[in-house]
Amino acid sequence: MKLHSQKIDSPCIRNCCLDQDDVCVGCYRSIKEILAWGSANEQQKASILLEVEKRKGQRNKISNNRS
């Protein structure tokens, strides 16, 4: 039985601009993560996406506290 691995697409939304921490304001990946994406395997991409979700949640929490 062969397991199907799901291809993970880039989270890029073509709103590319780095903030003061070198994190894209569109997809929330760091510049290091963006550069690594093209050669990353699916497990590494999944790991990056987990970090993206954490970072996005933290940024949204900070943004909501400023409102």
PDB file of N, CA and C in Angstrom:
ATOM      1  N   MET A   1       0.842  -1.184   0.000  1.00  0.00           N
ATOM      2  CA  MET A   1       0.000   0.000   0.000  1.00  0.00           C
ATOM      3  C   MET A   1       0.886   1.245   0.000  1.00  0.00           C
ATOM      4  N   LYS A   2       0.679   2.106  -0.961  1.00  0.00           N
ATOM      5  CA  LYS A   2       1.474   3.319  -1.075  1.00  0.00           C
ATOM      6  C   LYS A   2       0.693   4.496  -0.493  1.00  0.00           C
ATOM      7  N   LEU A   3       1.321   5.216   0.401  1.00  0.00           N
ATOM      8  CA  LEU A   3       0.673   6.374   1.005  1.00  0.00           C
ATOM      9  C   LEU A   3       0.816   7.579   0.089  1.00  0.00           C
ATOM     10  N   HIS A   4      -0.246   8.323  -0.051  1.00  0.00           N
ATOM     11  CA  HIS A   4      -0.231   9.540  -0.854  1.00  0.00           C
ATOM     12  C   HIS A   4       0.229  10.693   0.018  1.00  0.00           C
ATOM     13  N   SER A   5       1.257  11.370  -0.402  1.00  0.00           N
ATOM     14  CA  SER A   5       1.654  12.551   0.358  1.00  0.00           C
ATOM     15  C   SER A   5       1.018  13.768  -0.303  1.00  0.00           C
ATOM     16  N   GLN A   6       0.480  14.621   0.505  1.00  0.00           N
ATOM     17  CA  GLN A   6      -0.197  15.804   0.002  1.00  0.00           C
ATOM     18  C   GLN A   6       0.837  16.896  -0.257  1.00  0.00           C
ATOM     19  N   LYS A   7       0.772  17.518  -1.419  1.00  0.00           N
ATOM     20  CA  LYS A   7       1.670  18.608  -1.761  1.00  0.00           C
ATOM     21  C   LYS A   7       1.211  19.858  -1.013  1.00  0.00           C
ATOM     22  N   ILE A   8       2.139  20.495  -0.350  1.00  0.00           N
ATOM     23  CA  ILE A   8       1.824  21.695   0.410  1.00  0.00           C
ATOM     24  C   ILE A   8       2.162  22.911  -0.439  1.00  0.00           C
ATOM     25  N   ASP A   9       1.153  23.736  -0.703  1.00  0.00           N
ATOM     26  CA  ASP A   9       1.341  24.944  -1.494  1.00  0.00           C
ATOM     27  C   ASP A   9       1.916  26.070  -0.644  1.00  0.00           C
ATOM     28  N   SER A  10       2.590  26.962  -1.310  1.00  0.00           N
ATOM     29  CA  SER A  10       3.141  28.134  -0.647  1.00  0.00           C
ATOM     30  C   SER A  10       2.009  28.994  -0.086  1.00  0.00           C
ATOM     31  N   PRO A  11       2.202  29.565   1.088  1.00  0.00           N
ATOM     32  CA  PRO A  11       1.182  30.446   1.661  1.00  0.00           C
ATOM     33  C   PRO A  11       1.234  31.874   1.092  1.00  0.00           C
ATOM     34  N   CYS A  12       2.122  32.099   0.128  1.00  0.00           N
ATOM     35  CA  CYS A  12       2.290  33.440  -0.442  1.00  0.00           C
ATOM     36  C   CYS A  12       0.979  33.942  -1.024  1.00  0.00           C
ATOM     37  N   ILE A  13       0.628  35.187  -0.697  1.00  0.00           N
ATOM     38  CA  ILE A  13      -0.586  35.800  -1.238  1.00  0.00           C
ATOM     39  C   ILE A  13      -0.244  37.013  -2.110  1.00  0.00           C
ATOM     40  N   ARG A  14       1.011  37.115  -2.495  1.00  0.00           N
ATOM     41  CA  ARG A  14       1.511  38.177  -3.374  1.00  0.00           C
ATOM     42  C   ARG A  14       1.321  39.566  -2.778  1.00  0.00           C
ATOM     43  N   ASN A  15       1.453  39.642  -1.472  1.00  0.00           N
ATOM     44  CA  ASN A  15       1.434  40.913  -0.749  1.00  0.00           C
ATOM     45  C   ASN A  15       2.754  41.004  -0.004  1.00  0.00           C
ATOM     46  N   CYS A  16       3.838  40.948  -0.761  1.00  0.00           N
ATOM     47  CA  CYS A  16       5.173  40.783  -0.199  1.00  0.00           C
ATOM     48  C   CYS A  16       5.764  42.105   0.283  1.00  0.00           C
ATOM     49  N   CYS A  17       5.968  42.172   1.557  1.00  0.00           N
ATOM     50  CA  CYS A  17       6.612  43.322   2.177  1.00  0.00           C
ATOM     51  C   CYS A  17       7.098  42.857   3.544  1.00  0.00           C
ATOM     52  N   LEU A  18       8.373  43.067   3.812  1.00  0.00           N
ATOM     53  CA  LEU A  18       8.938  42.626   5.086  1.00  0.00           C
ATOM     54  C   LEU A  18       8.791  43.712   6.138  1.00  0.00           C
ATOM     55  N   ASP A  19       8.453  43.300   7.346  1.00  0.00           N
ATOM     56  CA  ASP A  19       8.370  44.242   8.458  1.00  0.00           C
ATOM     57  C   ASP A  19       9.748  44.404   9.100  1.00  0.00           C
ATOM     58  N   GLN A  20       9.819  45.077  10.219  1.00  0.00           N
ATOM     59  CA  GLN A  20      11.087  45.339  10.903  1.00  0.00           C
ATOM     60  C   GLN A  20      11.761  44.069  11.416  1.00  0.00           C
ATOM     61  N   ASP A  21      11.021  42.979  11.513  1.00  0.00           N
ATOM     62  CA  ASP A  21      11.575  41.696  11.969  1.00  0.00           C
ATOM     63  C   ASP A  21      11.890  40.759  10.800  1.00  0.00           C
ATOM     64  N   ASP A  22      11.850  41.272   9.567  1.00  0.00           N
ATOM     65  CA  ASP A  22      12.056  40.474   8.350  1.00  0.00           C
ATOM     66  C   ASP A  22      11.030  39.357   8.214  1.00  0.00           C
ATOM     67  N   VAL A  23       9.787  39.687   8.546  1.00  0.00           N
ATOM     68  CA  VAL A  23       8.655  38.775   8.381  1.00  0.00           C
ATOM     69  C   VAL A  23       7.707  39.410   7.370  1.00  0.00           C
ATOM     70  N   CYS A  24       7.278  38.610   6.406  1.00  0.00           N
ATOM     71  CA  CYS A  24       6.377  39.109   5.373  1.00  0.00           C
ATOM     72  C   CYS A  24       5.016  39.447   5.987  1.00  0.00           C
ATOM     73  N   VAL A  25       4.509  40.628   5.655  1.00  0.00           N
ATOM     74  CA  VAL A  25       3.209  41.037   6.189  1.00  0.00           C
ATOM     75  C   VAL A  25       2.055  40.360   5.464  1.00  0.00           C
ATOM     76  N   GLY A  26       2.344  39.684   4.354  1.00  0.00           N
ATOM     77  CA  GLY A  26       1.305  38.968   3.609  1.00  0.00           C
ATOM     78  C   GLY A  26       1.117  37.539   4.071  1.00  0.00           C
ATOM     79  N   CYS A  27       2.241  36.800   4.186  1.00  0.00           N
ATOM     80  CA  CYS A  27       2.132  35.362   4.496  1.00  0.00           C
ATOM     81  C   CYS A  27       2.698  34.996   5.873  1.00  0.00           C
ATOM     82  N   TYR A  28       3.307  35.951   6.541  1.00  0.00           N
ATOM     83  CA  TYR A  28       3.846  35.763   7.893  1.00  0.00           C
ATOM     84  C   TYR A  28       5.058  34.827   7.961  1.00  0.00           C
ATOM     85  N   ARG A  29       5.696  34.565   6.813  1.00  0.00           N
ATOM     86  CA  ARG A  29       6.930  33.782   6.861  1.00  0.00           C
ATOM     87  C   ARG A  29       8.109  34.725   7.040  1.00  0.00           C
ATOM     88  N   SER A  30       9.117  34.242   7.745  1.00  0.00           N
ATOM     89  CA  SER A  30      10.357  35.014   7.868  1.00  0.00           C
ATOM     90  C   SER A  30      11.105  34.937   6.550  1.00  0.00           C
ATOM     91  N   ILE A  31      12.047  35.835   6.342  1.00  0.00           N
ATOM     92  CA  ILE A  31      12.831  35.808   5.112  1.00  0.00           C
ATOM     93  C   ILE A  31      13.570  34.471   4.985  1.00  0.00           C
ATOM     94  N   LYS A  32      14.021  33.941   6.099  1.00  0.00           N
ATOM     95  CA  LYS A  32      14.703  32.642   6.096  1.00  0.00           C
ATOM     96  C   LYS A  32      13.754  31.538   5.617  1.00  0.00           C
ATOM     97  N   GLU A  33      12.517  31.563   6.094  1.00  0.00           N
ATOM     98  CA  GLU A  33      11.522  30.566   5.697  1.00  0.00           C
ATOM     99  C   GLU A  33      11.142  30.712   4.225  1.00  0.00           C
ATOM    100  N   ILE A  34      11.045  31.941   3.751  1.00  0.00           N
ATOM    101  CA  ILE A  34      10.720  32.190   2.346  1.00  0.00           C
ATOM    102  C   ILE A  34      11.822  31.621   1.449  1.00  0.00           C
ATOM    103  N   LEU A  35      13.067  31.901   1.807  1.00  0.00           N
ATOM    104  CA  LEU A  35      14.195  31.425   1.011  1.00  0.00           C
ATOM    105  C   LEU A  35      14.320  29.904   1.041  1.00  0.00           C
ATOM    106  N   ALA A  36      13.957  29.281   2.154  1.00  0.00           N
ATOM    107  CA  ALA A  36      14.077  27.830   2.300  1.00  0.00           C
ATOM    108  C   ALA A  36      12.935  27.079   1.624  1.00  0.00           C
ATOM    109  N   TRP A  37      11.814  27.739   1.376  1.00  0.00           N
ATOM    110  CA  TRP A  37      10.603  27.075   0.899  1.00  0.00           C
ATOM    111  C   TRP A  37      10.835  26.252  -0.368  1.00  0.00           C
ATOM    112  N   GLY A  38      11.521  26.793  -1.339  1.00  0.00           N
ATOM    113  CA  GLY A  38      11.688  26.129  -2.625  1.00  0.00           C
ATOM    114  C   GLY A  38      12.399  24.790  -2.549  1.00  0.00           C
ATOM    115  N   SER A  39      13.297  24.630  -1.600  1.00  0.00           N
ATOM    116  CA  SER A  39      14.032  23.370  -1.478  1.00  0.00           C
ATOM    117  C   SER A  39      13.564  22.522  -0.291  1.00  0.00           C
ATOM    118  N   ALA A  40      12.548  22.989   0.411  1.00  0.00           N
ATOM    119  CA  ALA A  40      12.053  22.268   1.585  1.00  0.00           C
ATOM    120  C   ALA A  40      11.216  21.062   1.173  1.00  0.00           C
ATOM    121  N   ASN A  41      11.316  19.985   1.975  1.00  0.00           N
ATOM    122  CA  ASN A  41      10.439  18.836   1.742  1.00  0.00           C
ATOM    123  C   ASN A  41       9.090  19.111   2.419  1.00  0.00           C
ATOM    124  N   GLU A  42       8.143  18.229   2.225  1.00  0.00           N
ATOM    125  CA  GLU A  42       6.787  18.461   2.735  1.00  0.00           C
ATOM    126  C   GLU A  42       6.748  18.565   4.260  1.00  0.00           C
ATOM    127  N   GLN A  43       7.574  17.799   4.942  1.00  0.00           N
ATOM    128  CA  GLN A  43       7.625  17.875   6.406  1.00  0.00           C
ATOM    129  C   GLN A  43       8.162  19.234   6.855  1.00  0.00           C
ATOM    130  N   GLN A  44       9.172  19.726   6.175  1.00  0.00           N
ATOM    131  CA  GLN A  44       9.730  21.037   6.504  1.00  0.00           C
ATOM    132  C   GLN A  44       8.722  22.140   6.205  1.00  0.00           C
ATOM    133  N   LYS A  45       7.996  22.011   5.103  1.00  0.00           N
ATOM    134  CA  LYS A  45       6.970  23.002   4.769  1.00  0.00           C
ATOM    135  C   LYS A  45       5.868  23.007   5.823  1.00  0.00           C
ATOM    136  N   ALA A  46       5.472  21.835   6.280  1.00  0.00           N
ATOM    137  CA  ALA A  46       4.450  21.745   7.319  1.00  0.00           C
ATOM    138  C   ALA A  46       4.934  22.419   8.600  1.00  0.00           C
ATOM    139  N   SER A  47       6.191  22.239   8.914  1.00  0.00           N
ATOM    140  CA  SER A  47       6.784  22.861  10.099  1.00  0.00           C
ATOM    141  C   SER A  47       6.787  24.385   9.964  1.00  0.00           C
ATOM    142  N   ILE A  48       7.137  24.867   8.779  1.00  0.00           N
ATOM    143  CA  ILE A  48       7.113  26.313   8.526  1.00  0.00           C
ATOM    144  C   ILE A  48       5.698  26.841   8.707  1.00  0.00           C
ATOM    145  N   LEU A  49       4.714  26.116   8.174  1.00  0.00           N
ATOM    146  CA  LEU A  49       3.329  26.576   8.293  1.00  0.00           C
ATOM    147  C   LEU A  49       2.843  26.614   9.736  1.00  0.00           C
ATOM    148  N   LEU A  50       3.335  25.708  10.564  1.00  0.00           N
ATOM    149  CA  LEU A  50       2.989  25.755  11.990  1.00  0.00           C
ATOM    150  C   LEU A  50       3.548  27.024  12.629  1.00  0.00           C
ATOM    151  N   GLU A  51       4.779  27.357  12.285  1.00  0.00           N
ATOM    152  CA  GLU A  51       5.385  28.589  12.802  1.00  0.00           C
ATOM    153  C   GLU A  51       4.636  29.819  12.298  1.00  0.00           C
ATOM    154  N   VAL A  52       4.210  29.776  11.042  1.00  0.00           N
ATOM    155  CA  VAL A  52       3.441  30.869  10.455  1.00  0.00           C
ATOM    156  C   VAL A  52       2.148  31.081  11.241  1.00  0.00           C
ATOM    157  N   GLU A  53       1.450  30.002  11.550  1.00  0.00           N
ATOM    158  CA  GLU A  53       0.193  30.125  12.295  1.00  0.00           C
ATOM    159  C   GLU A  53       0.421  30.706  13.688  1.00  0.00           C
ATOM    160  N   LYS A  54       1.481  30.278  14.354  1.00  0.00           N
ATOM    161  CA  LYS A  54       1.809  30.835  15.674  1.00  0.00           C
ATOM    162  C   LYS A  54       2.106  32.324  15.563  1.00  0.00           C
ATOM    163  N   ARG A  55       2.935  32.670  14.587  1.00  0.00           N
ATOM    164  CA  ARG A  55       3.340  34.062  14.386  1.00  0.00           C
ATOM    165  C   ARG A  55       2.129  34.927  14.041  1.00  0.00           C
ATOM    166  N   LYS A  56       1.281  34.422  13.176  1.00  0.00           N
ATOM    167  CA  LYS A  56       0.081  35.156  12.777  1.00  0.00           C
ATOM    168  C   LYS A  56      -0.820  35.400  13.986  1.00  0.00           C
ATOM    169  N   GLY A  57      -0.997  34.386  14.806  1.00  0.00           N
ATOM    170  CA  GLY A  57      -1.808  34.527  16.007  1.00  0.00           C
ATOM    171  C   GLY A  57      -1.233  35.550  16.972  1.00  0.00           C
ATOM    172  N   GLN A  58       0.079  35.536  17.144  1.00  0.00           N
ATOM    173  CA  GLN A  58       0.738  36.498  18.022  1.00  0.00           C
ATOM    174  C   GLN A  58       0.585  37.917  17.494  1.00  0.00           C
ATOM    175  N   ARG A  59       0.783  38.080  16.194  1.00  0.00           N
ATOM    176  CA  ARG A  59       0.675  39.418  15.583  1.00  0.00           C
ATOM    177  C   ARG A  59      -0.757  39.940  15.672  1.00  0.00           C
ATOM    178  N   ASN A  60      -1.730  39.066  15.427  1.00  0.00           N
ATOM    179  CA  ASN A  60      -3.133  39.489  15.510  1.00  0.00           C
ATOM    180  C   ASN A  60      -3.513  39.855  16.935  1.00  0.00           C
ATOM    181  N   LYS A  61      -2.980  39.115  17.905  1.00  0.00           N
ATOM    182  CA  LYS A  61      -3.255  39.405  19.309  1.00  0.00           C
ATOM    183  C   LYS A  61      -2.699  40.777  19.684  1.00  0.00           C
ATOM    184  N   ILE A  62      -1.480  41.054  19.248  1.00  0.00           N
ATOM    185  CA  ILE A  62      -0.858  42.354  19.523  1.00  0.00           C
ATOM    186  C   ILE A  62      -1.644  43.472  18.854  1.00  0.00           C
ATOM    187  N   SER A  63      -2.045  43.235  17.596  1.00  0.00           N
ATOM    188  CA  SER A  63      -2.805  44.224  16.841  1.00  0.00           C
ATOM    189  C   SER A  63      -4.138  44.515  17.505  1.00  0.00           C
ATOM    190  N   ASN A  64      -4.812  43.477  18.003  1.00  0.00           N
ATOM    191  CA  ASN A  64      -6.107  43.654  18.672  1.00  0.00           C
ATOM    192  C   ASN A  64      -5.959  44.409  19.986  1.00  0.00           C
ATOM    193  N   ASN A  65      -4.834  44.224  20.678  1.00  0.00           N
ATOM    194  CA  ASN A  65      -4.612  44.914  21.936  1.00  0.00           C
ATOM    195  C   ASN A  65      -4.347  46.396  21.728  1.00  0.00           C
ATOM    196  N   ARG A  66      -3.876  46.773  20.534  1.00  0.00           N
ATOM    197  CA  ARG A  66      -3.621  48.181  20.231  1.00  0.00           C
ATOM    198  C   ARG A  66      -4.876  48.931  19.858  1.00  0.00           C
ATOM    199  N   SER A  67      -5.937  48.210  19.493  1.00  0.00           N
ATOM    200  CA  SER A  67      -7.181  48.852  19.052  1.00  0.00           C
ATOM    201  C   SER A  67      -7.972  49.395  20.209  1.00  0.00           C
TER     202      SER A  67
END
